[in-house]
Amino acid sequence: MKFEEYRLGDLIESISVTHEFPKEEIIFLNTSDILRGSVLTDEYKDVVGLPGQAKKSIKKGDILYSEIRPKNKRYAFIDFDAENYVVSTKLMVLRVKDSRLLHNKYLYYYLTCNNIVNHLQNLAESRSGTFPQITFSEIASLEIALPTLQTQKSVVDFMDDLNDKLNVNNAIISNLEELAQTLFKHWFVDFEFPNEEGKPYKSSGGKMVESEFGMIPEGWNLNKLNEISKLIMGLSPKSSTYNEEGEGLPLLNGAADFNGSSLAPKRYTSDPKRISIKSDLILCIRATIGNLTYSDSEYALGRGVAAIRPYKREYSELLYHFVLRSINRLKAQATGSVISGLSKPDLENITILVPDDNKLNKFHNVFSSIQLKQQQLSEENIRLVNIRDILLPKLLSGEIEIPDDMEVTEDVPIS
């Protein structure tokens, strides 16, 4: 395959066209409003009161790329009409000069490839200043080897198909979570779980009894979290034991180690102090409080997280949903002079409504099937992301080519 070498600055430009604000409302994108290719908001705001950095116009086909800390992956490809958007001056607006030479989405995949992101992060950290930052000059100085436009399009189509599969899985996971929340409310707030005749319990005359939290079904109990589970507060290992080479156990230390409903730690430790096991619940308890998911493996627990281990498997989904419903209250009671956090008593005192054994088993059977499907999709996404991250630099360099009949499945070879 023939490649032509170019300096990226000869192929692209950084656009800084001031938005004219013809309307009273507009959608403003700051660096926090884009992540890993996605635009996270479409909320209209009054033009009056926008921050001073809300200045740049964008259009379909542009690439947004944050100047601050490239490793945070605050970038997005604009694949929609964007006349009602204005973006921060902290976001570079990158545009291809000649689309007959460089496909704009191919440029996006090049700039978001891990080796390029890491290179730009290293450049950012080498600069003096308050934040690790890059400018367009660092991007312009990159060297890129371009295959034919048709080959570029084949790479783009393949990567788009793979990312579409990830997005579909994420949508299903989100829909399953919404279903689980609806069912939980039906059972544990409305008390309309099916009675022995399959009818809604409360509205069919099911017996309710007084409790400290109001009326609950007869035979149900109120328990504290520490009565039905073991709480393991994280304790950070010595920083000298941290590594990124996979030595020891992956380290969970806060919200940055979560990727949606999956765990995605960035570091390892060779000397873990406290450990979670598969099927524990993992909860962020410092700084960004509230991320909650199931553990899929063994992890070292840093100070920013806690593990909740049910004494009976049937308690697992109960704990998940009652902790989830307690997040806002927990955030309000977090304390700390520098970094706010939750104490062990804060968590141990969460109240869990526990059904009788018959209903507990039925609840577990229904909700564990939902949770299992979510877990399977999350694990598939992890594999797909690994495939994507391995294949992309090889495709961009021409080390491998895409067969004409290639389809994106979970079994795409990566060797």
Short mmCIF file of C-alpha atoms in Angstrom, two decimals:
data_model
loop_
_atom_site.label_atom_id
_atom_site.label_comp_id
_atom_site.label_asym_id
_atom_site.label_seq_id
_atom_site.Cartn_x
_atom_site.Cartn_y
_atom_site.Cartn_z
CA MET A 1 0.00 0.00 0.00
CA LYS A 2 1.36 3.41 -1.01
CA PHE A 3 1.52 6.18 1.61
CA GLU A 4 2.40 9.85 1.17
CA GLU A 5 4.08 11.71 4.05
CA TYR A 6 2.69 15.09 5.11
CA ARG A 7 3.07 17.62 7.87
CA LEU A 8 -0.38 17.86 9.44
CA GLY A 9 -0.29 21.66 9.49
CA ASP A 10 -0.24 21.62 5.68
CA LEU A 11 -3.51 19.68 5.60
CA ILE A 12 -5.64 21.21 8.34
CA GLU A 13 -6.35 24.55 9.98
CA SER A 14 -7.52 25.77 13.36
CA ILE A 15 -10.73 27.74 12.89
CA SER A 16 -11.61 30.71 15.09
CA VAL A 17 -14.71 32.27 13.55
CA THR A 18 -16.60 34.40 16.07
CA HIS A 19 -20.23 33.39 16.45
CA GLU A 20 -22.73 36.15 15.56
CA PHE A 21 -25.48 35.09 18.02
CA PRO A 22 -28.50 35.76 15.78
CA LYS A 23 -30.87 34.11 18.30
CA GLU A 24 -31.65 34.63 21.97
CA GLU A 25 -30.78 31.02 22.91
CA ILE A 26 -27.92 28.79 21.88
CA ILE A 27 -26.17 25.55 22.86
CA PHE A 28 -22.80 26.21 24.48
CA LEU A 29 -20.09 23.54 24.49
CA ASN A 30 -17.31 23.82 27.02
CA THR A 31 -14.49 21.30 27.44
CA SER A 32 -16.60 19.36 29.96
CA ASP A 33 -19.41 18.95 27.40
CA ILE A 34 -17.50 16.63 25.08
CA LEU A 35 -15.88 13.28 25.87
CA ARG A 36 -14.39 10.44 23.82
CA GLY A 37 -16.12 11.51 20.62
CA SER A 38 -19.51 12.37 22.09
CA VAL A 39 -21.24 15.70 22.60
CA LEU A 40 -22.85 15.42 26.02
CA THR A 41 -25.38 18.25 25.95
CA ASP A 42 -27.98 19.79 23.64
CA GLU A 43 -29.39 22.20 26.23
CA TYR A 44 -30.24 25.68 25.02
CA LYS A 45 -29.13 28.61 27.17
CA ASP A 46 -29.81 32.34 27.07
CA VAL A 47 -27.16 34.18 25.11
CA VAL A 48 -27.16 36.81 27.85
CA GLY A 49 -25.09 35.38 30.69
CA LEU A 50 -22.89 33.04 28.64
CA PRO A 51 -19.25 32.96 29.80
CA GLY A 52 -16.73 35.10 27.97
CA GLN A 53 -15.06 32.08 26.32
CA ALA A 54 -18.29 31.23 24.41
CA LYS A 55 -17.12 32.61 21.07
CA LYS A 56 -16.35 30.07 18.33
CA SER A 57 -18.68 28.94 15.55
CA ILE A 58 -18.54 25.34 14.30
CA LYS A 59 -20.03 23.40 11.43
CA LYS A 60 -20.69 19.81 10.45
CA GLY A 61 -17.46 17.87 9.87
CA ASP A 62 -15.36 19.87 12.34
CA ILE A 63 -13.30 18.25 15.09
CA LEU A 64 -13.34 19.70 18.60
CA TYR A 65 -10.17 19.06 20.60
CA SER A 66 -9.45 20.39 24.07
CA GLU A 67 -6.22 22.32 24.62
CA ILE A 68 -6.08 21.11 28.24
CA ARG A 69 -4.77 17.65 29.21
CA PRO A 70 -5.20 15.60 25.98
CA LYS A 71 -5.21 12.36 28.04
CA ASN A 72 -8.64 13.36 29.42
CA LYS A 73 -9.98 12.70 25.90
CA ARG A 74 -12.14 15.79 25.66
CA TYR A 75 -12.70 15.61 21.92
CA ALA A 76 -15.61 15.13 19.53
CA PHE A 77 -16.45 14.84 15.85
CA ILE A 78 -19.33 17.09 14.79
CA ASP A 79 -21.58 14.92 12.63
CA PHE A 80 -24.65 17.19 12.76
CA ASP A 81 -25.70 20.66 11.63
CA ALA A 82 -24.25 22.96 14.26
CA GLU A 83 -25.48 26.46 13.44
CA ASN A 84 -27.11 26.67 16.90
CA TYR A 85 -23.88 25.83 18.72
CA VAL A 86 -21.09 27.99 20.09
CA VAL A 87 -17.95 26.54 21.64
CA SER A 88 -15.36 27.60 24.17
CA THR A 89 -12.09 29.20 23.19
CA LYS A 90 -10.47 26.35 25.17
CA LEU A 91 -11.54 23.99 22.37
CA MET A 92 -9.61 23.91 19.12
CA VAL A 93 -11.87 23.73 16.07
CA LEU A 94 -9.95 21.66 13.52
CA ARG A 95 -10.97 21.55 9.87
CA VAL A 96 -9.53 19.79 6.80
CA LYS A 97 -8.37 22.14 4.04
CA ASP A 98 -8.81 19.75 1.11
CA SER A 99 -11.28 16.86 1.49
CA ARG A 100 -9.98 15.31 -1.73
CA LEU A 101 -6.72 14.59 0.04
CA LEU A 102 -7.70 13.95 3.67
CA HIS A 103 -10.99 12.50 4.94
CA ASN A 104 -12.10 14.55 7.97
CA LYS A 105 -13.17 11.48 9.95
CA TYR A 106 -9.85 9.79 9.16
CA LEU A 107 -8.18 12.87 10.69
CA TYR A 108 -10.41 12.45 13.76
CA TYR A 109 -9.36 8.82 14.22
CA TYR A 110 -5.72 9.76 13.74
CA LEU A 111 -5.87 12.48 16.41
CA THR A 112 -7.72 10.25 18.88
CA CYS A 113 -5.46 7.23 18.48
CA ASN A 114 -3.89 6.43 21.86
CA ASN A 115 -0.29 6.87 20.71
CA ILE A 116 -1.06 10.37 19.35
CA VAL A 117 -3.01 11.34 22.49
CA ASN A 118 -0.12 10.15 24.67
CA HIS A 119 2.38 12.06 22.55
CA LEU A 120 0.35 15.27 22.84
CA GLN A 121 -0.05 14.73 26.59
CA ASN A 122 3.73 14.47 26.96
CA LEU A 123 4.14 17.72 25.03
CA ALA A 124 1.51 19.39 27.23
CA GLU A 125 3.30 18.30 30.41
CA SER A 126 6.59 19.64 29.12
CA ARG A 127 5.20 23.18 28.88
CA SER A 128 5.34 25.57 31.80
CA GLY A 129 1.99 26.86 33.04
CA THR A 130 -0.92 26.17 35.37
CA PHE A 131 -2.31 23.27 33.31
CA PRO A 132 -0.74 20.74 30.93
CA GLN A 133 -1.76 22.40 27.67
CA ILE A 134 -1.18 22.19 23.93
CA THR A 135 -1.80 24.66 21.13
CA PHE A 136 -2.46 24.14 17.44
CA SER A 137 1.28 24.34 16.76
CA GLU A 138 1.81 20.96 18.47
CA ILE A 139 -0.87 19.36 16.32
CA ALA A 140 0.35 21.11 13.17
CA SER A 141 3.85 19.70 13.68
CA LEU A 142 2.66 16.08 13.63
CA GLU A 143 3.66 13.92 10.69
CA ILE A 144 0.96 11.84 9.03
CA ALA A 145 1.29 9.17 6.34
CA LEU A 146 -1.79 9.12 4.09
CA PRO A 147 -3.02 6.22 1.98
CA THR A 148 -5.49 6.80 -0.85
CA LEU A 149 -8.78 8.50 -0.03
CA GLN A 150 -10.61 5.23 -0.70
CA THR A 151 -8.44 3.42 1.84
CA GLN A 152 -9.03 6.23 4.33
CA LYS A 153 -12.79 5.80 3.84
CA SER A 154 -12.51 2.04 4.39
CA VAL A 155 -10.74 2.64 7.71
CA VAL A 156 -13.36 5.21 8.71
CA ASP A 157 -16.25 2.89 7.81
CA PHE A 158 -14.74 0.04 9.80
CA MET A 159 -14.11 2.18 12.88
CA ASP A 160 -17.58 3.74 12.62
CA ASP A 161 -19.17 0.29 12.52
CA LEU A 162 -17.22 -0.76 15.58
CA ASN A 163 -18.17 2.38 17.48
CA ASP A 164 -21.81 1.98 16.41
CA LYS A 165 -21.76 -1.47 18.00
CA LEU A 166 -20.42 0.06 21.22
CA ASN A 167 -23.14 2.73 21.14
CA VAL A 168 -25.89 0.16 20.60
CA ASN A 169 -24.63 -1.86 23.56
CA ASN A 170 -24.50 1.27 25.71
CA ALA A 171 -28.07 2.15 24.74
CA ILE A 172 -29.27 -1.34 25.70
CA ILE A 173 -27.42 -1.11 29.03
CA SER A 174 -29.08 2.25 29.68
CA ASN A 175 -32.53 0.91 28.78
CA LEU A 176 -32.05 -2.10 31.06
CA GLU A 177 -31.03 0.22 33.90
CA GLU A 178 -34.17 2.30 33.35
CA LEU A 179 -36.28 -0.87 33.36
CA ALA A 180 -34.64 -2.04 36.60
CA GLN A 181 -35.30 1.33 38.26
CA THR A 182 -38.95 1.22 37.19
CA LEU A 183 -39.41 -2.32 38.48
CA PHE A 184 -37.66 -1.46 41.74
CA LYS A 185 -40.04 1.46 42.36
CA HIS A 186 -42.99 -0.82 41.51
CA TRP A 187 -41.83 -3.36 44.11
CA PHE A 188 -40.25 -1.30 46.89
CA VAL A 189 -41.97 2.11 46.75
CA ASP A 190 -45.44 1.36 45.39
CA PHE A 191 -45.43 -2.20 46.85
CA GLU A 192 -47.25 -3.49 43.79
CA PHE A 193 -45.16 -6.64 43.38
CA PRO A 194 -47.28 -9.68 42.37
CA ASN A 195 -49.05 -11.42 45.24
CA GLU A 196 -49.68 -15.18 45.36
CA GLU A 197 -52.42 -14.75 42.75
CA GLY A 198 -50.23 -12.64 40.49
CA LYS A 199 -52.12 -9.43 41.33
CA PRO A 200 -50.58 -6.12 42.53
CA TYR A 201 -49.99 -6.60 46.27
CA LYS A 202 -50.96 -3.28 47.82
CA SER A 203 -53.90 -2.34 45.59
CA SER A 204 -55.28 -5.88 45.96
CA GLY A 205 -55.50 -5.53 49.72
CA GLY A 206 -52.11 -6.91 50.76
CA LYS A 207 -51.54 -6.42 54.48
CA MET A 208 -49.33 -3.47 55.40
CA VAL A 209 -47.75 -2.85 58.82
CA GLU A 210 -46.33 0.23 60.51
CA SER A 211 -42.56 0.83 60.52
CA GLU A 212 -40.23 3.72 61.31
CA PHE A 213 -40.29 4.55 57.59
CA GLY A 214 -44.03 4.25 57.15
CA MET A 215 -46.22 1.35 56.05
CA ILE A 216 -44.44 -1.70 54.64
CA PRO A 217 -45.68 -5.17 53.62
CA GLU A 218 -46.19 -7.65 56.42
CA GLY A 219 -43.20 -9.96 56.89
CA TRP A 220 -40.71 -7.42 55.49
CA ASN A 221 -37.92 -5.95 57.63
CA LEU A 222 -35.80 -2.83 57.81
CA ASN A 223 -32.07 -3.61 58.08
CA LYS A 224 -28.96 -1.48 58.13
CA LEU A 225 -26.45 -2.08 55.36
CA ASN A 226 -23.92 -3.57 57.80
CA GLU A 227 -26.48 -6.17 58.94
CA ILE A 228 -26.74 -7.81 55.52
CA SER A 229 -23.33 -7.05 54.01
CA LYS A 230 -19.67 -6.52 54.77
CA LEU A 231 -18.34 -3.02 54.10
CA ILE A 232 -14.71 -2.73 53.00
CA MET A 233 -13.34 0.80 53.00
CA GLY A 234 -10.49 1.37 50.57
CA LEU A 235 -6.96 2.04 51.78
CA SER A 236 -4.48 3.33 49.22
CA PRO A 237 -1.21 1.40 48.82
CA LYS A 238 2.11 3.25 48.85
CA SER A 239 2.51 5.30 45.69
CA SER A 240 5.86 3.60 45.10
CA THR A 241 3.95 0.38 44.32
CA TYR A 242 1.87 1.98 41.53
CA ASN A 243 2.61 0.99 37.95
CA GLU A 244 1.01 0.96 34.50
CA GLU A 245 2.65 -2.28 33.38
CA GLY A 246 0.08 -4.67 34.88
CA GLU A 247 2.14 -5.76 37.87
CA GLY A 248 -0.13 -6.83 40.73
CA LEU A 249 -3.82 -5.91 40.93
CA PRO A 250 -5.61 -3.12 39.04
CA LEU A 251 -6.16 -0.18 41.41
CA LEU A 252 -9.51 1.55 41.90
CA ASN A 253 -9.18 4.96 43.48
CA GLY A 254 -12.11 7.08 42.31
CA ALA A 255 -14.46 8.19 39.55
CA ALA A 256 -11.68 8.28 36.95
CA ASP A 257 -11.52 4.47 37.19
CA PHE A 258 -15.13 4.10 36.08
CA ASN A 259 -16.27 4.04 32.45
CA GLY A 260 -20.05 4.16 32.61
CA SER A 261 -21.21 0.90 34.14
CA SER A 262 -17.76 -0.68 33.74
CA LEU A 263 -14.58 -0.45 35.80
CA ALA A 264 -11.58 0.84 33.87
CA PRO A 265 -8.60 1.39 36.21
CA LYS A 266 -5.54 3.10 34.77
CA ARG A 267 -2.94 1.84 37.27
CA TYR A 268 -1.88 -1.27 39.14
CA THR A 269 -0.31 -1.88 42.52
CA SER A 270 2.10 -4.62 43.52
CA ASP A 271 1.15 -4.27 47.20
CA PRO A 272 -2.66 -4.01 47.58
CA LYS A 273 -3.90 -3.21 51.09
CA ARG A 274 -7.59 -4.01 50.64
CA ILE A 275 -9.18 -6.06 47.89
CA SER A 276 -12.58 -6.47 46.27
CA ILE A 277 -13.79 -9.72 44.73
CA LYS A 278 -16.10 -10.43 41.81
CA SER A 279 -19.75 -9.41 42.44
CA ASP A 280 -18.91 -6.91 45.19
CA LEU A 281 -20.51 -3.51 44.73
CA ILE A 282 -17.95 -0.75 44.18
CA LEU A 283 -18.89 2.78 45.31
CA CYS A 284 -16.97 6.05 44.92
CA ILE A 285 -16.82 7.68 48.37
CA ARG A 286 -14.47 10.69 47.95
CA ALA A 287 -14.45 13.79 45.74
CA THR A 288 -16.84 12.64 42.98
CA ILE A 289 -19.22 10.61 45.15
CA GLY A 290 -21.79 8.21 43.79
CA ASN A 291 -20.40 6.07 40.97
CA LEU A 292 -21.72 2.58 41.68
CA THR A 293 -21.25 -0.68 39.81
CA TYR A 294 -20.62 -4.39 40.22
CA SER A 295 -17.06 -5.64 40.42
CA ASP A 296 -16.15 -7.99 37.57
CA SER A 297 -12.86 -9.19 39.05
CA GLU A 298 -10.41 -8.67 41.91
CA TYR A 299 -9.28 -5.08 42.44
CA ALA A 300 -7.10 -3.20 44.89
CA LEU A 301 -9.22 -0.61 46.71
CA GLY A 302 -7.80 2.88 47.14
CA ARG A 303 -9.14 5.51 49.55
CA GLY A 304 -11.62 6.87 47.01
CA VAL A 305 -13.77 3.72 46.88
CA ALA A 306 -15.48 1.17 49.10
CA ALA A 307 -16.65 -2.40 48.40
CA ILE A 308 -20.00 -3.75 49.63
CA ARG A 309 -20.07 -7.54 49.89
CA PRO A 310 -23.53 -9.09 50.52
CA TYR A 311 -23.73 -11.88 53.09
CA LYS A 312 -26.18 -13.65 50.76
CA ARG A 313 -26.14 -13.47 46.96
CA GLU A 314 -29.86 -12.68 47.05
CA TYR A 315 -29.11 -9.37 48.80
CA SER A 316 -26.93 -8.07 45.96
CA GLU A 317 -29.56 -6.32 43.84
CA LEU A 318 -31.33 -4.98 46.94
CA LEU A 319 -28.12 -3.37 48.10
CA TYR A 320 -27.41 -1.91 44.67
CA HIS A 321 -30.77 -0.19 44.35
CA PHE A 322 -31.06 1.07 47.93
CA VAL A 323 -27.51 2.46 47.85
CA LEU A 324 -28.25 4.05 44.47
CA ARG A 325 -31.37 5.72 45.89
CA SER A 326 -29.30 7.01 48.83
CA ILE A 327 -26.64 8.75 46.69
CA ASN A 328 -28.07 12.28 46.87
CA ARG A 329 -28.44 12.08 50.65
CA LEU A 330 -24.92 10.68 50.98
CA LYS A 331 -23.48 13.51 48.89
CA ALA A 332 -25.20 16.05 51.14
CA GLN A 333 -23.67 14.58 54.31
CA ALA A 334 -20.13 14.10 52.95
CA THR A 335 -17.51 15.95 54.96
CA GLY A 336 -13.87 17.00 54.55
CA SER A 337 -11.84 20.19 54.72
CA VAL A 338 -10.09 19.66 51.36
CA ILE A 339 -11.74 16.64 49.70
CA SER A 340 -15.25 15.68 50.75
CA GLY A 341 -15.85 12.03 51.52
CA LEU A 342 -18.03 9.47 53.25
CA SER A 343 -17.18 7.66 56.47
CA LYS A 344 -17.83 4.03 57.30
CA PRO A 345 -20.78 4.90 59.60
CA ASP A 346 -22.33 6.98 56.78
CA LEU A 347 -22.53 3.85 54.66
CA GLU A 348 -23.26 1.29 57.37
CA ASN A 349 -26.39 3.22 58.38
CA ILE A 350 -28.06 3.06 54.96
CA THR A 351 -31.46 1.44 55.50
CA ILE A 352 -32.37 -1.56 53.35
CA LEU A 353 -35.94 -2.86 53.10
CA VAL A 354 -35.67 -6.67 52.98
CA PRO A 355 -38.65 -8.75 51.76
CA ASP A 356 -39.64 -12.13 53.12
CA ASP A 357 -37.59 -15.01 51.72
CA ASN A 358 -40.15 -15.91 49.04
CA LYS A 359 -40.30 -12.38 47.61
CA LEU A 360 -36.56 -11.90 48.05
CA ASN A 361 -35.87 -14.94 45.85
CA LYS A 362 -38.35 -13.75 43.20
CA PHE A 363 -36.85 -10.25 43.23
CA HIS A 364 -33.34 -11.68 42.94
CA ASN A 365 -34.28 -13.93 40.02
CA VAL A 366 -35.83 -11.06 38.04
CA PHE A 367 -33.20 -8.43 38.76
CA SER A 368 -30.15 -10.68 38.52
CA SER A 369 -31.15 -11.58 34.95
CA ILE A 370 -31.22 -7.88 34.08
CA GLN A 371 -27.90 -7.29 35.82
CA LEU A 372 -26.33 -10.30 34.08
CA LYS A 373 -27.31 -9.00 30.65
CA GLN A 374 -25.87 -5.57 31.52
CA GLN A 375 -22.65 -7.20 32.69
CA GLN A 376 -22.35 -9.29 29.51
CA LEU A 377 -22.78 -6.19 27.35
CA SER A 378 -20.27 -4.23 29.45
CA GLU A 379 -17.72 -7.03 29.12
CA GLU A 380 -18.32 -7.18 25.37
CA ASN A 381 -17.71 -3.43 25.18
CA ILE A 382 -14.42 -3.81 27.03
CA ARG A 383 -13.33 -6.39 24.46
CA LEU A 384 -14.48 -4.19 21.57
CA VAL A 385 -12.60 -1.19 22.97
CA ASN A 386 -9.46 -3.32 23.28
CA ILE A 387 -9.88 -4.47 19.69
CA ARG A 388 -10.39 -0.89 18.53
CA ASP A 389 -7.34 0.42 20.40
CA ILE A 390 -5.13 -2.36 19.04
CA LEU A 391 -6.37 -2.18 15.45
CA LEU A 392 -6.52 1.58 14.95
CA PRO A 393 -2.76 2.34 14.95
CA LYS A 394 -2.15 -0.71 12.76
CA LEU A 395 -4.78 0.47 10.25
CA LEU A 396 -3.44 4.01 10.23
CA SER A 397 0.13 2.84 9.62
CA GLY A 398 -0.86 0.33 6.93
CA GLU A 399 0.50 -2.56 8.99
CA ILE A 400 -2.80 -4.33 8.39
CA GLU A 401 -5.51 -3.81 5.76
CA ILE A 402 -9.26 -4.26 5.98
CA PRO A 403 -10.58 -7.19 3.91
CA ASP A 404 -13.42 -6.24 1.58
CA ASP A 405 -15.87 -8.57 3.34
CA MET A 406 -14.90 -7.65 6.94
CA GLU A 407 -17.82 -7.18 9.35
CA VAL A 408 -17.55 -5.89 12.90
CA THR A 409 -18.26 -8.61 15.43
CA GLU A 410 -16.94 -9.40 18.86
CA ASP A 411 -14.62 -11.96 17.25
CA VAL A 412 -12.60 -9.56 15.07
CA PRO A 413 -9.01 -10.90 15.16
CA ILE A 414 -6.47 -8.66 16.88
CA SER A 415 -3.24 -10.48 16.30
#
